[in-house]
CSV table of C-alpha atoms in Angstrom, one decimal:
chain,number,residue,atom,x,y,z
A,199,UNK,CA,18.6,3.5,-12.4
A,200,UNK,CA,17.2,4.1,-8.4
A,201,UNK,CA,15.1,1.7,-6.9
A,202,UNK,CA,13.7,3.0,-3.5
A,203,UNK,CA,12.3,-0.1,-1.2
A,204,UNK,CA,10.9,-1.2,2.5
A,205,UNK,CA,12.0,-4.6,3.7
A,206,UNK,CA,11.5,-5.2,7.1
A,207,UNK,CA,10.1,-1.7,7.6
A,208,UNK,CA,13.6,-0.1,6.8
A,209,UNK,CA,14.1,2.1,3.4
A,210,UNK,CA,16.5,1.4,1.5
A,211,UNK,CA,17.4,2.5,-1.8
A,212,UNK,CA,19.0,0.8,-4.7
A,213,UNK,CA,21.7,2.2,-6.8
A,214,UNK,CA,22.8,0.7,-9.7
A,215,UNK,CA,24.1,-2.6,-7.8
A,216,UNK,CA,24.9,-1.2,-4.5
A,217,UNK,CA,21.7,-0.9,-1.8
A,218,UNK,CA,21.6,1.7,0.9
A,219,UNK,CA,19.8,1.3,3.9
A,220,UNK,CA,17.6,4.9,4.7
A,221,UNK,CA,17.0,6.5,8.0
A,222,UNK,CA,13.2,8.2,8.6
A,223,UNK,CA,14.2,11.3,10.5
A,224,UNK,CA,9.7,11.5,11.0
A,225,UNK,CA,10.5,8.6,12.3
A,226,UNK,CA,13.2,9.5,14.5
A,227,UNK,CA,11.6,11.9,16.0
A,228,UNK,CA,8.4,9.8,16.6
A,229,UNK,CA,10.5,7.8,18.9
A,230,UNK,CA,12.4,10.8,20.6
A,231,UNK,CA,8.7,12.4,21.4
A,232,UNK,CA,7.4,9.4,23.3
A,233,UNK,CA,10.2,8.8,25.6
A,234,UNK,CA,10.9,12.0,26.6
A,235,UNK,CA,7.3,12.2,27.7
A,236,UNK,CA,7.7,9.0,29.6
A,237,UNK,CA,11.0,10.4,31.4
A,238,UNK,CA,8.8,13.7,32.2
A,239,UNK,CA,5.9,11.6,33.4
A,240,UNK,CA,8.1,9.1,35.6
A,241,UNK,CA,7.5,10.9,38.2
A,242,UNK,CA,4.5,9.8,38.8
A,243,UNK,CA,5.8,6.3,39.4
A,244,UNK,CA,8.6,7.1,41.4
A,245,UNK,CA,9.2,7.3,44.9
A,246,UNK,CA,7.4,6.4,48.1
A,247,UNK,CA,4.1,8.9,48.2
A,248,UNK,CA,3.4,7.6,43.8
A,249,UNK,CA,3.6,3.9,44.8
A,250,UNK,CA,1.8,4.5,48.2
A,251,UNK,CA,-1.3,6.5,45.7
A,252,UNK,CA,-0.6,3.8,42.7
A,253,UNK,CA,-0.3,6.5,40.4
A,254,UNK,CA,0.3,5.6,36.8
A,255,UNK,CA,2.8,6.9,33.7
A,256,UNK,CA,1.2,6.8,30.9
A,257,UNK,CA,3.4,6.7,28.3
A,258,UNK,CA,6.1,4.0,30.7
A,259,UNK,CA,7.2,1.4,27.6
A,260,UNK,CA,4.4,3.6,24.8
A,261,UNK,CA,8.2,3.7,22.1
A,262,UNK,CA,9.0,0.3,23.2
A,263,UNK,CA,4.4,-1.1,21.9
A,264,UNK,CA,4.6,1.6,19.9
A,265,UNK,CA,4.0,0.9,15.9
A,266,UNK,CA,6.0,3.1,12.9
A,267,UNK,CA,5.3,1.6,9.6
A,268,UNK,CA,5.9,2.8,5.7
A,269,UNK,CA,2.3,2.4,3.9
A,270,UNK,CA,4.0,4.0,0.5
A,271,UNK,CA,7.3,5.0,-1.4
A,272,UNK,CA,7.4,7.6,-4.6
A,273,UNK,CA,10.5,8.6,-6.2
A,274,UNK,CA,10.4,11.8,-8.9
A,275,UNK,CA,12.9,12.8,-11.0
A,276,UNK,CA,14.5,14.5,-7.7
A,277,UNK,CA,12.7,13.3,-4.9
A,278,UNK,CA,12.1,10.5,-2.6
A,279,UNK,CA,8.7,10.8,-1.3
A,280,UNK,CA,7.3,8.2,2.3
A,281,UNK,CA,4.1,7.7,4.7
A,282,UNK,CA,3.8,6.7,7.7
A,283,UNK,CA,1.4,5.1,10.0
A,284,UNK,CA,3.2,6.5,13.3
A,285,UNK,CA,0.9,3.8,15.7
A,286,UNK,CA,-2.9,4.5,14.1
A,287,UNK,CA,-2.3,7.9,15.5
A,288,UNK,CA,-0.8,10.2,12.4
A,289,UNK,CA,0.5,10.0,9.9
A,290,UNK,CA,2.8,11.6,7.9
A,291,UNK,CA,3.9,12.0,4.1
A,292,UNK,CA,7.7,13.0,4.4
A,293,UNK,CA,10.5,13.6,1.2
A,294,UNK,CA,14.0,13.3,0.3
A,295,UNK,CA,16.3,14.7,-1.2
A,296,UNK,CA,17.8,12.1,-3.7
A,297,UNK,CA,21.3,13.6,-3.5
A,298,UNK,CA,21.7,13.8,0.4
A,299,UNK,CA,19.2,10.7,1.0
A,300,UNK,CA,19.9,11.1,4.7
A,301,UNK,CA,19.8,14.2,4.7
A,302,UNK,CA,17.4,16.7,6.4
A,303,UNK,CA,14.1,16.2,5.3
A,304,UNK,CA,10.8,18.0,4.8
A,305,UNK,CA,7.4,17.7,6.0
A,306,UNK,CA,4.9,16.9,2.9
A,307,UNK,CA,1.8,16.9,5.7
A,308,UNK,CA,1.2,16.1,8.4
A,309,UNK,CA,-2.5,14.7,9.9
A,310,UNK,CA,-4.3,13.4,13.0
A,311,UNK,CA,-5.6,10.1,11.5
A,312,UNK,CA,-4.1,10.3,8.2
A,313,UNK,CA,-3.2,6.9,6.6
A,314,UNK,CA,-1.8,6.9,2.9
A,315,UNK,CA,-1.3,4.1,0.7
A,316,UNK,CA,-0.9,3.7,-2.8
A,317,UNK,CA,0.7,7.0,-3.8
A,318,UNK,CA,0.7,7.5,-7.7
A,319,UNK,CA,3.3,9.9,-8.7
A,320,UNK,CA,3.0,12.4,-11.6
A,321,UNK,CA,4.6,15.8,-12.1
A,322,UNK,CA,2.6,18.3,-9.9
A,323,UNK,CA,0.5,15.8,-9.7
A,324,UNK,CA,-0.2,12.8,-6.7
A,325,UNK,CA,-3.6,10.5,-6.3
A,326,UNK,CA,-2.5,8.2,-3.4
A,327,UNK,CA,-5.5,5.5,-1.0
A,328,UNK,CA,-6.7,7.5,2.1
A,329,UNK,CA,-8.9,5.6,5.3
A,330,UNK,CA,-11.8,7.8,6.2
A,331,UNK,CA,-13.0,7.7,9.5
A,332,UNK,CA,-16.5,4.9,8.7
A,333,UNK,CA,-13.6,2.2,7.4
A,334,UNK,CA,-13.9,3.2,3.8
A,335,UNK,CA,-10.4,4.0,1.8
A,336,UNK,CA,-11.1,6.4,-1.4
A,337,UNK,CA,-8.8,7.8,-4.1
A,338,UNK,CA,-7.8,11.7,-2.9
A,339,UNK,CA,-5.5,14.2,-5.7
A,340,UNK,CA,-2.2,15.7,-3.4
A,341,UNK,CA,-0.2,18.9,-4.2
A,342,UNK,CA,3.2,17.0,-2.9
A,343,UNK,CA,4.7,21.0,-3.4
A,344,UNK,CA,2.1,22.3,-0.2
A,345,UNK,CA,0.3,18.6,1.3
A,346,UNK,CA,-3.6,19.8,0.0
A,347,UNK,CA,-5.3,17.3,-1.2
A,348,UNK,CA,-8.6,16.4,-2.0
A,349,UNK,CA,-10.5,12.8,-1.9
A,350,UNK,CA,-12.2,11.8,-5.6
A,351,UNK,CA,-14.3,8.9,-4.7
A,352,UNK,CA,-17.2,8.1,-2.9
A,353,UNK,CA,-19.1,5.2,-1.7
A,354,UNK,CA,-19.3,2.4,1.1
A,355,UNK,CA,-16.3,1.5,0.0
A,356,UNK,CA,-12.4,0.0,-0.5
A,357,UNK,CA,-10.5,2.1,-3.6
A,358,UNK,CA,-7.0,1.5,-3.7
A,359,UNK,CA,-3.6,1.3,-6.7
A,360,UNK,CA,-4.9,4.4,-8.7
A,361,UNK,CA,-2.8,4.6,-11.9
A,362,UNK,CA,-2.9,7.9,-14.4
A,363,UNK,CA,-3.8,7.0,-17.9
A,364,UNK,CA,-0.8,7.6,-20.8
A,365,UNK,CA,-2.4,10.7,-21.5
A,366,UNK,CA,-3.4,12.2,-18.2
A,367,UNK,CA,-6.7,12.7,-19.2
A,368,UNK,CA,-8.0,9.4,-17.4
A,369,UNK,CA,-8.0,7.4,-14.1
A,370,UNK,CA,-7.8,3.7,-13.6
A,371,UNK,CA,-8.4,2.0,-9.3
A,372,UNK,CA,-9.5,-1.3,-8.2
A,373,UNK,CA,-12.5,-0.9,-5.7
A,374,UNK,CA,-14.8,-3.5,-3.6
A,375,UNK,CA,-18.2,-2.7,-1.7
A,376,UNK,CA,-18.5,-3.6,2.1
A,377,UNK,CA,-21.2,-5.5,3.1
A,378,UNK,CA,-22.1,-4.4,6.9
A,379,UNK,CA,-24.7,-5.9,8.6
A,380,UNK,CA,-27.7,-3.7,10.7
A,381,UNK,CA,-26.0,-2.1,12.9
A,382,UNK,CA,-23.2,-1.2,10.4
A,383,UNK,CA,-20.4,-3.4,11.5
A,384,UNK,CA,-18.9,-5.1,7.7
A,385,UNK,CA,-19.5,-8.5,7.2
A,386,UNK,CA,-17.0,-8.6,4.0
A,387,UNK,CA,-15.5,-7.4,1.2
A,388,UNK,CA,-17.4,-7.9,-2.2
A,389,UNK,CA,-14.5,-9.1,-5.4
A,390,UNK,CA,-11.8,-5.8,-6.5
A,391,UNK,CA,-13.4,-4.5,-10.0
A,392,UNK,CA,-11.8,-1.6,-12.4
A,393,UNK,CA,-12.8,1.5,-12.2
A,394,UNK,CA,-11.6,4.4,-15.3
A,395,UNK,CA,-12.5,8.1,-13.5
A,396,UNK,CA,-12.5,10.8,-17.0
A,397,UNK,CA,-10.9,13.3,-14.5
A,398,UNK,CA,-12.6,15.6,-17.6
A,399,UNK,CA,-15.6,14.7,-17.8
A,400,UNK,CA,-16.2,13.0,-13.4
A,401,UNK,CA,-17.7,9.9,-15.9
A,402,UNK,CA,-16.6,6.6,-14.4
A,403,UNK,CA,-17.1,3.4,-16.1
A,404,UNK,CA,-16.6,-0.2,-15.4
A,405,UNK,CA,-12.9,-2.1,-17.4
A,406,UNK,CA,-12.8,-5.1,-15.8
A,407,UNK,CA,-14.3,-7.4,-13.3
A,408,UNK,CA,-15.0,-11.3,-12.7
A,409,UNK,CA,-16.8,-12.5,-9.8
A,410,UNK,CA,-14.1,-14.7,-8.6
A,411,UNK,CA,-11.4,-12.8,-9.0
A,412,UNK,CA,-9.7,-9.9,-7.5
A,413,UNK,CA,-8.0,-7.2,-9.7
A,414,UNK,CA,-5.2,-4.4,-8.7
A,415,UNK,CA,-3.6,-1.4,-10.3
A,416,UNK,CA,-4.5,-2.0,-13.6
A,417,UNK,CA,-1.7,0.0,-16.0
A,418,UNK,CA,-2.1,0.5,-20.2
A,419,UNK,CA,0.6,-0.6,-22.1
A,420,UNK,CA,-0.2,1.7,-24.8
A,421,UNK,CA,-0.6,-0.5,-27.8
A,422,UNK,CA,-4.8,-0.9,-27.1
A,423,UNK,CA,-3.6,-3.5,-23.9
A,424,UNK,CA,-3.1,-3.5,-20.2
A,425,UNK,CA,-1.7,-4.9,-17.5
A,426,UNK,CA,-3.1,-5.7,-14.1
A,427,UNK,CA,-3.0,-7.6,-11.3
A,428,UNK,CA,-5.3,-10.6,-10.8
A,429,UNK,CA,-5.9,-13.4,-7.7
A,430,UNK,CA,-8.5,-15.3,-6.5
A,431,UNK,CA,-11.4,-13.8,-4.5
A,432,UNK,CA,-13.8,-15.9,-2.4
A,433,UNK,CA,-16.9,-14.7,-0.8
A,434,UNK,CA,-16.9,-14.6,3.0
A,435,UNK,CA,-19.7,-16.8,5.1
A,436,UNK,CA,-22.3,-14.2,5.9
A,437,UNK,CA,-24.8,-15.9,8.4
A,438,UNK,CA,-27.6,-13.9,8.1
A,439,UNK,CA,-28.9,-15.7,5.2
A,440,UNK,CA,-29.1,-14.7,1.4
A,441,UNK,CA,-26.4,-15.1,-1.6
A,442,UNK,CA,-23.3,-13.9,0.2
A,443,UNK,CA,-22.2,-12.5,-2.9
A,444,UNK,CA,-24.9,-10.6,-3.6
A,445,UNK,CA,-24.7,-8.9,-0.7
A,446,UNK,CA,-21.1,-8.0,-0.9
A,447,UNK,CA,-21.8,-6.5,-4.3
A,448,UNK,CA,-24.9,-4.5,-3.6
A,449,UNK,CA,-23.0,-1.5,-1.8
A,450,UNK,CA,-20.2,-1.7,-4.6
A,451,UNK,CA,-23.1,-1.4,-7.3
A,452,UNK,CA,-23.9,1.8,-5.4
A,453,UNK,CA,-22.0,3.5,-5.7
A,454,UNK,CA,-22.1,4.0,-9.7
A,455,UNK,CA,-25.4,6.4,-8.8
A,456,UNK,CA,-23.7,7.8,-5.2
A,457,UNK,CA,-20.2,8.7,-6.9
A,458,UNK,CA,-19.1,12.4,-6.2
A,459,UNK,CA,-16.4,14.0,-7.8
A,460,UNK,CA,-14.5,17.2,-5.5
A,461,UNK,CA,-12.5,18.9,-8.1
A,462,UNK,CA,-9.0,19.5,-7.6
A,463,UNK,CA,-7.3,15.8,-4.4
A,464,UNK,CA,0.6,0.7,9.4
A,465,UNK,CA,-0.3,-2.6,9.3
A,466,UNK,CA,2.6,-4.7,10.0
A,467,UNK,CA,4.7,-4.6,13.1
A,468,UNK,CA,8.2,-3.1,13.8
A,469,UNK,CA,10.1,-6.2,12.1
A,470,UNK,CA,7.6,-6.6,9.5
A,471,UNK,CA,6.2,-10.2,10.6
A,472,UNK,CA,3.0,-11.0,12.5
A,473,UNK,CA,3.2,-13.3,15.9
A,474,UNK,CA,2.2,-16.7,15.4
A,475,UNK,CA,-1.0,-17.9,16.9
A,476,UNK,CA,-1.4,-20.2,19.3
A,477,UNK,CA,-3.2,-23.7,18.7
A,478,UNK,CA,-3.9,-25.4,15.3
A,479,UNK,CA,-2.7,-22.4,13.8
A,480,UNK,CA,0.3,-21.9,15.5
A,481,UNK,CA,2.8,-22.5,12.4
A,482,UNK,CA,1.9,-20.6,11.0
A,483,UNK,CA,3.8,-17.2,10.4
A,484,UNK,CA,0.8,-14.4,8.1
A,485,UNK,CA,1.7,-11.1,7.1
A,486,UNK,CA,-1.2,-8.7,6.0
A,487,UNK,CA,-0.2,-8.1,2.4
A,488,UNK,CA,-1.8,-5.8,0.2
A,489,UNK,CA,-5.7,-5.2,2.2
A,490,UNK,CA,-5.4,-9.8,2.1
A,491,UNK,CA,-4.0,-11.9,5.8
A,492,UNK,CA,-1.3,-14.3,4.1
A,493,UNK,CA,0.8,-17.2,5.7
A,494,UNK,CA,3.8,-16.2,4.3
A,495,UNK,CA,6.1,-19.5,5.2
A,496,UNK,CA,3.3,-21.6,3.0
A,497,UNK,CA,3.2,-19.6,0.2
A,498,UNK,CA,7.2,-19.4,0.0
A,499,UNK,CA,7.3,-23.5,1.4
A,500,UNK,CA,5.5,-24.2,-1.3
A,501,UNK,CA,7.0,-21.5,-4.4
A,502,UNK,CA,10.2,-23.7,-3.3
A,503,UNK,CA,9.3,-26.5,-4.5
A,504,UNK,CA,7.3,-26.0,-7.6
A,505,UNK,CA,11.0,-25.1,-8.4
A,506,UNK,CA,10.4,-21.1,-8.9
A,507,UNK,CA,13.9,-19.3,-10.2
A,508,UNK,CA,12.9,-16.2,-7.4
A,509,UNK,CA,10.5,-18.0,-5.0
A,510,UNK,CA,8.5,-15.4,-2.8
A,511,UNK,CA,6.1,-15.2,0.1
A,512,UNK,CA,2.9,-14.8,-1.6
A,513,UNK,CA,1.1,-17.6,-3.5
A,514,UNK,CA,1.7,-18.5,-6.9
A,515,UNK,CA,-2.1,-17.8,-7.7
A,516,UNK,CA,-1.5,-13.9,-7.7
A,517,UNK,CA,-0.7,-13.2,-11.1
A,518,UNK,CA,0.4,-9.8,-13.7
A,519,UNK,CA,-1.3,-10.8,-16.5
A,520,UNK,CA,-0.8,-9.3,-20.1
A,521,UNK,CA,-4.0,-8.2,-21.6
A,522,UNK,CA,-5.0,-8.2,-25.5
A,523,UNK,CA,-8.2,-5.1,-27.1
A,524,UNK,CA,-9.4,-8.7,-28.5
A,525,UNK,CA,-10.4,-9.4,-24.3
A,526,UNK,CA,-7.6,-12.0,-24.1
A,527,UNK,CA,-5.2,-11.5,-21.2
A,528,UNK,CA,-2.5,-14.2,-20.1
A,529,UNK,CA,0.2,-15.1,-17.1
A,530,UNK,CA,3.0,-13.0,-17.5
A,531,UNK,CA,4.7,-14.0,-13.9
A,532,UNK,CA,3.2,-15.4,-10.5
A,533,UNK,CA,3.5,-14.1,-6.8
A,534,UNK,CA,3.5,-10.9,-7.7
A,535,UNK,CA,2.8,-8.6,-5.1
A,536,UNK,CA,3.3,-5.1,-6.7
A,537,UNK,CA,4.6,-4.5,-10.2
A,538,UNK,CA,5.6,-0.9,-11.7
A,539,UNK,CA,5.6,-0.9,-15.8
A,540,UNK,CA,8.2,2.1,-17.4
A,541,UNK,CA,7.4,3.8,-20.9
A,542,UNK,CA,10.4,1.5,-22.7
A,543,UNK,CA,7.9,-1.5,-21.6
A,544,UNK,CA,10.2,-2.7,-18.7
A,545,UNK,CA,8.0,-4.0,-15.8
A,546,UNK,CA,9.2,-4.5,-12.1
A,547,UNK,CA,8.0,-6.5,-9.7
A,548,UNK,CA,8.0,-8.3,-5.9
A,549,UNK,CA,6.9,-11.0,-4.6
A,550,UNK,CA,7.6,-10.4,-1.0
A,551,UNK,CA,11.1,-11.8,-1.4
A,552,UNK,CA,12.8,-10.0,-4.6
A,553,UNK,CA,12.3,-7.6,-6.8
A,554,UNK,CA,12.4,-8.8,-10.4
A,555,UNK,CA,13.4,-7.0,-13.5
A,556,UNK,CA,11.2,-8.6,-16.2
A,557,UNK,CA,12.3,-7.2,-20.0
A,558,UNK,CA,10.0,-7.2,-23.5
A,559,UNK,CA,11.1,-10.4,-24.6
A,560,UNK,CA,10.5,-11.5,-21.4
A,561,UNK,CA,14.4,-11.8,-19.3
A,562,UNK,CA,14.0,-12.0,-15.7
A,563,UNK,CA,16.5,-11.2,-13.2
A,564,UNK,CA,16.0,-10.4,-9.5
A,565,UNK,CA,18.1,-6.5,-8.5
A,566,UNK,CA,17.0,-6.6,-5.2
A,567,UNK,CA,16.8,-9.4,-2.0
A,568,UNK,CA,15.6,-9.2,0.5
A,569,UNK,CA,13.5,-10.6,3.5
A,570,UNK,CA,10.2,-9.2,3.4
A,571,UNK,CA,9.6,-6.3,0.4
A,572,UNK,CA,6.4,-5.1,1.1
A,573,UNK,CA,6.7,-1.6,-0.7
A,574,UNK,CA,9.2,0.0,-4.1
A,575,UNK,CA,9.2,2.5,-6.5
A,576,UNK,CA,11.6,2.3,-9.7
A,577,UNK,CA,13.4,5.8,-11.1
A,578,UNK,CA,14.6,5.1,-14.4
A,579,UNK,CA,17.7,6.5,-15.4
A,580,UNK,CA,16.4,9.3,-17.9
A,581,UNK,CA,13.7,10.6,-15.6
């Protein structure tokens, strides 16, 4: 079994108890390019004439200040895929060969302005969440062989966590509507609800929604039930007046009529942390995790005090739940940032510090420990 994961913005590959750090040739090439630009333009600020004229080297210190972050990882039988956000300028998806993960890489795509997250890979199809110019996120279908993709959802929404149904005919994803003022500025987001898109008929159906809950990554269990992550939703304060929740839900309901199906598809600092604010909040250590700002130090302390066997960086209120055909749900795990379900019913999930395996019988074991695990993907032995 193999697990690819990102901890403190470093790519790793775990295999049967052994962990190896992997390089990103695309990231290394990007920094080499910035350093070369700095050197080639150094003459603008060197020498007496340059100092006299007050010229400026626009590339000076760019390499040290650049933010390059991993935004997605995925595993297939033969390859490891990862996505990068290069300083909010360019995005790319790279492909490594699992038999030689530090060997030459292949480029799947590289586009200026591209940002892709939530990579779902199945056979010759891949789905991911892609950011648009106005800040919306829509689901796209990608051909991992040639890098071509088409967006298949629309609306003034944030669409994320695409997961294929067991038969491959439907795509589940969660969506939250934006609320904007008259100038188009975003006031906030509504709660995340789960939708099901039929890839054959284009029909879009509501699956799971609650005004007080953010649902994420819905997946069928093969027996009529499902798994889903659930987190508390708090509406932002909107000062224009009126009903804040109704305002937030309005664009969300509009996508049902606006929905169009088009055929055929970095947020952290380099070290995985965001500097603490000054003043009263200076003690906070915040990270941007799955679209939310989280006080990770507070969450870790509370999880340790609660006696959690594997305390993590996300609040205990971020849960992984099991839904039954009769409509009931029960909590399987607390403090869950991301999970993956294998065909045999085994669950893997991370809480930011551990990657934990949970058997169908409910036994849990930590396989990987890191300081800030933000992404992971599992490849079972039989794949």
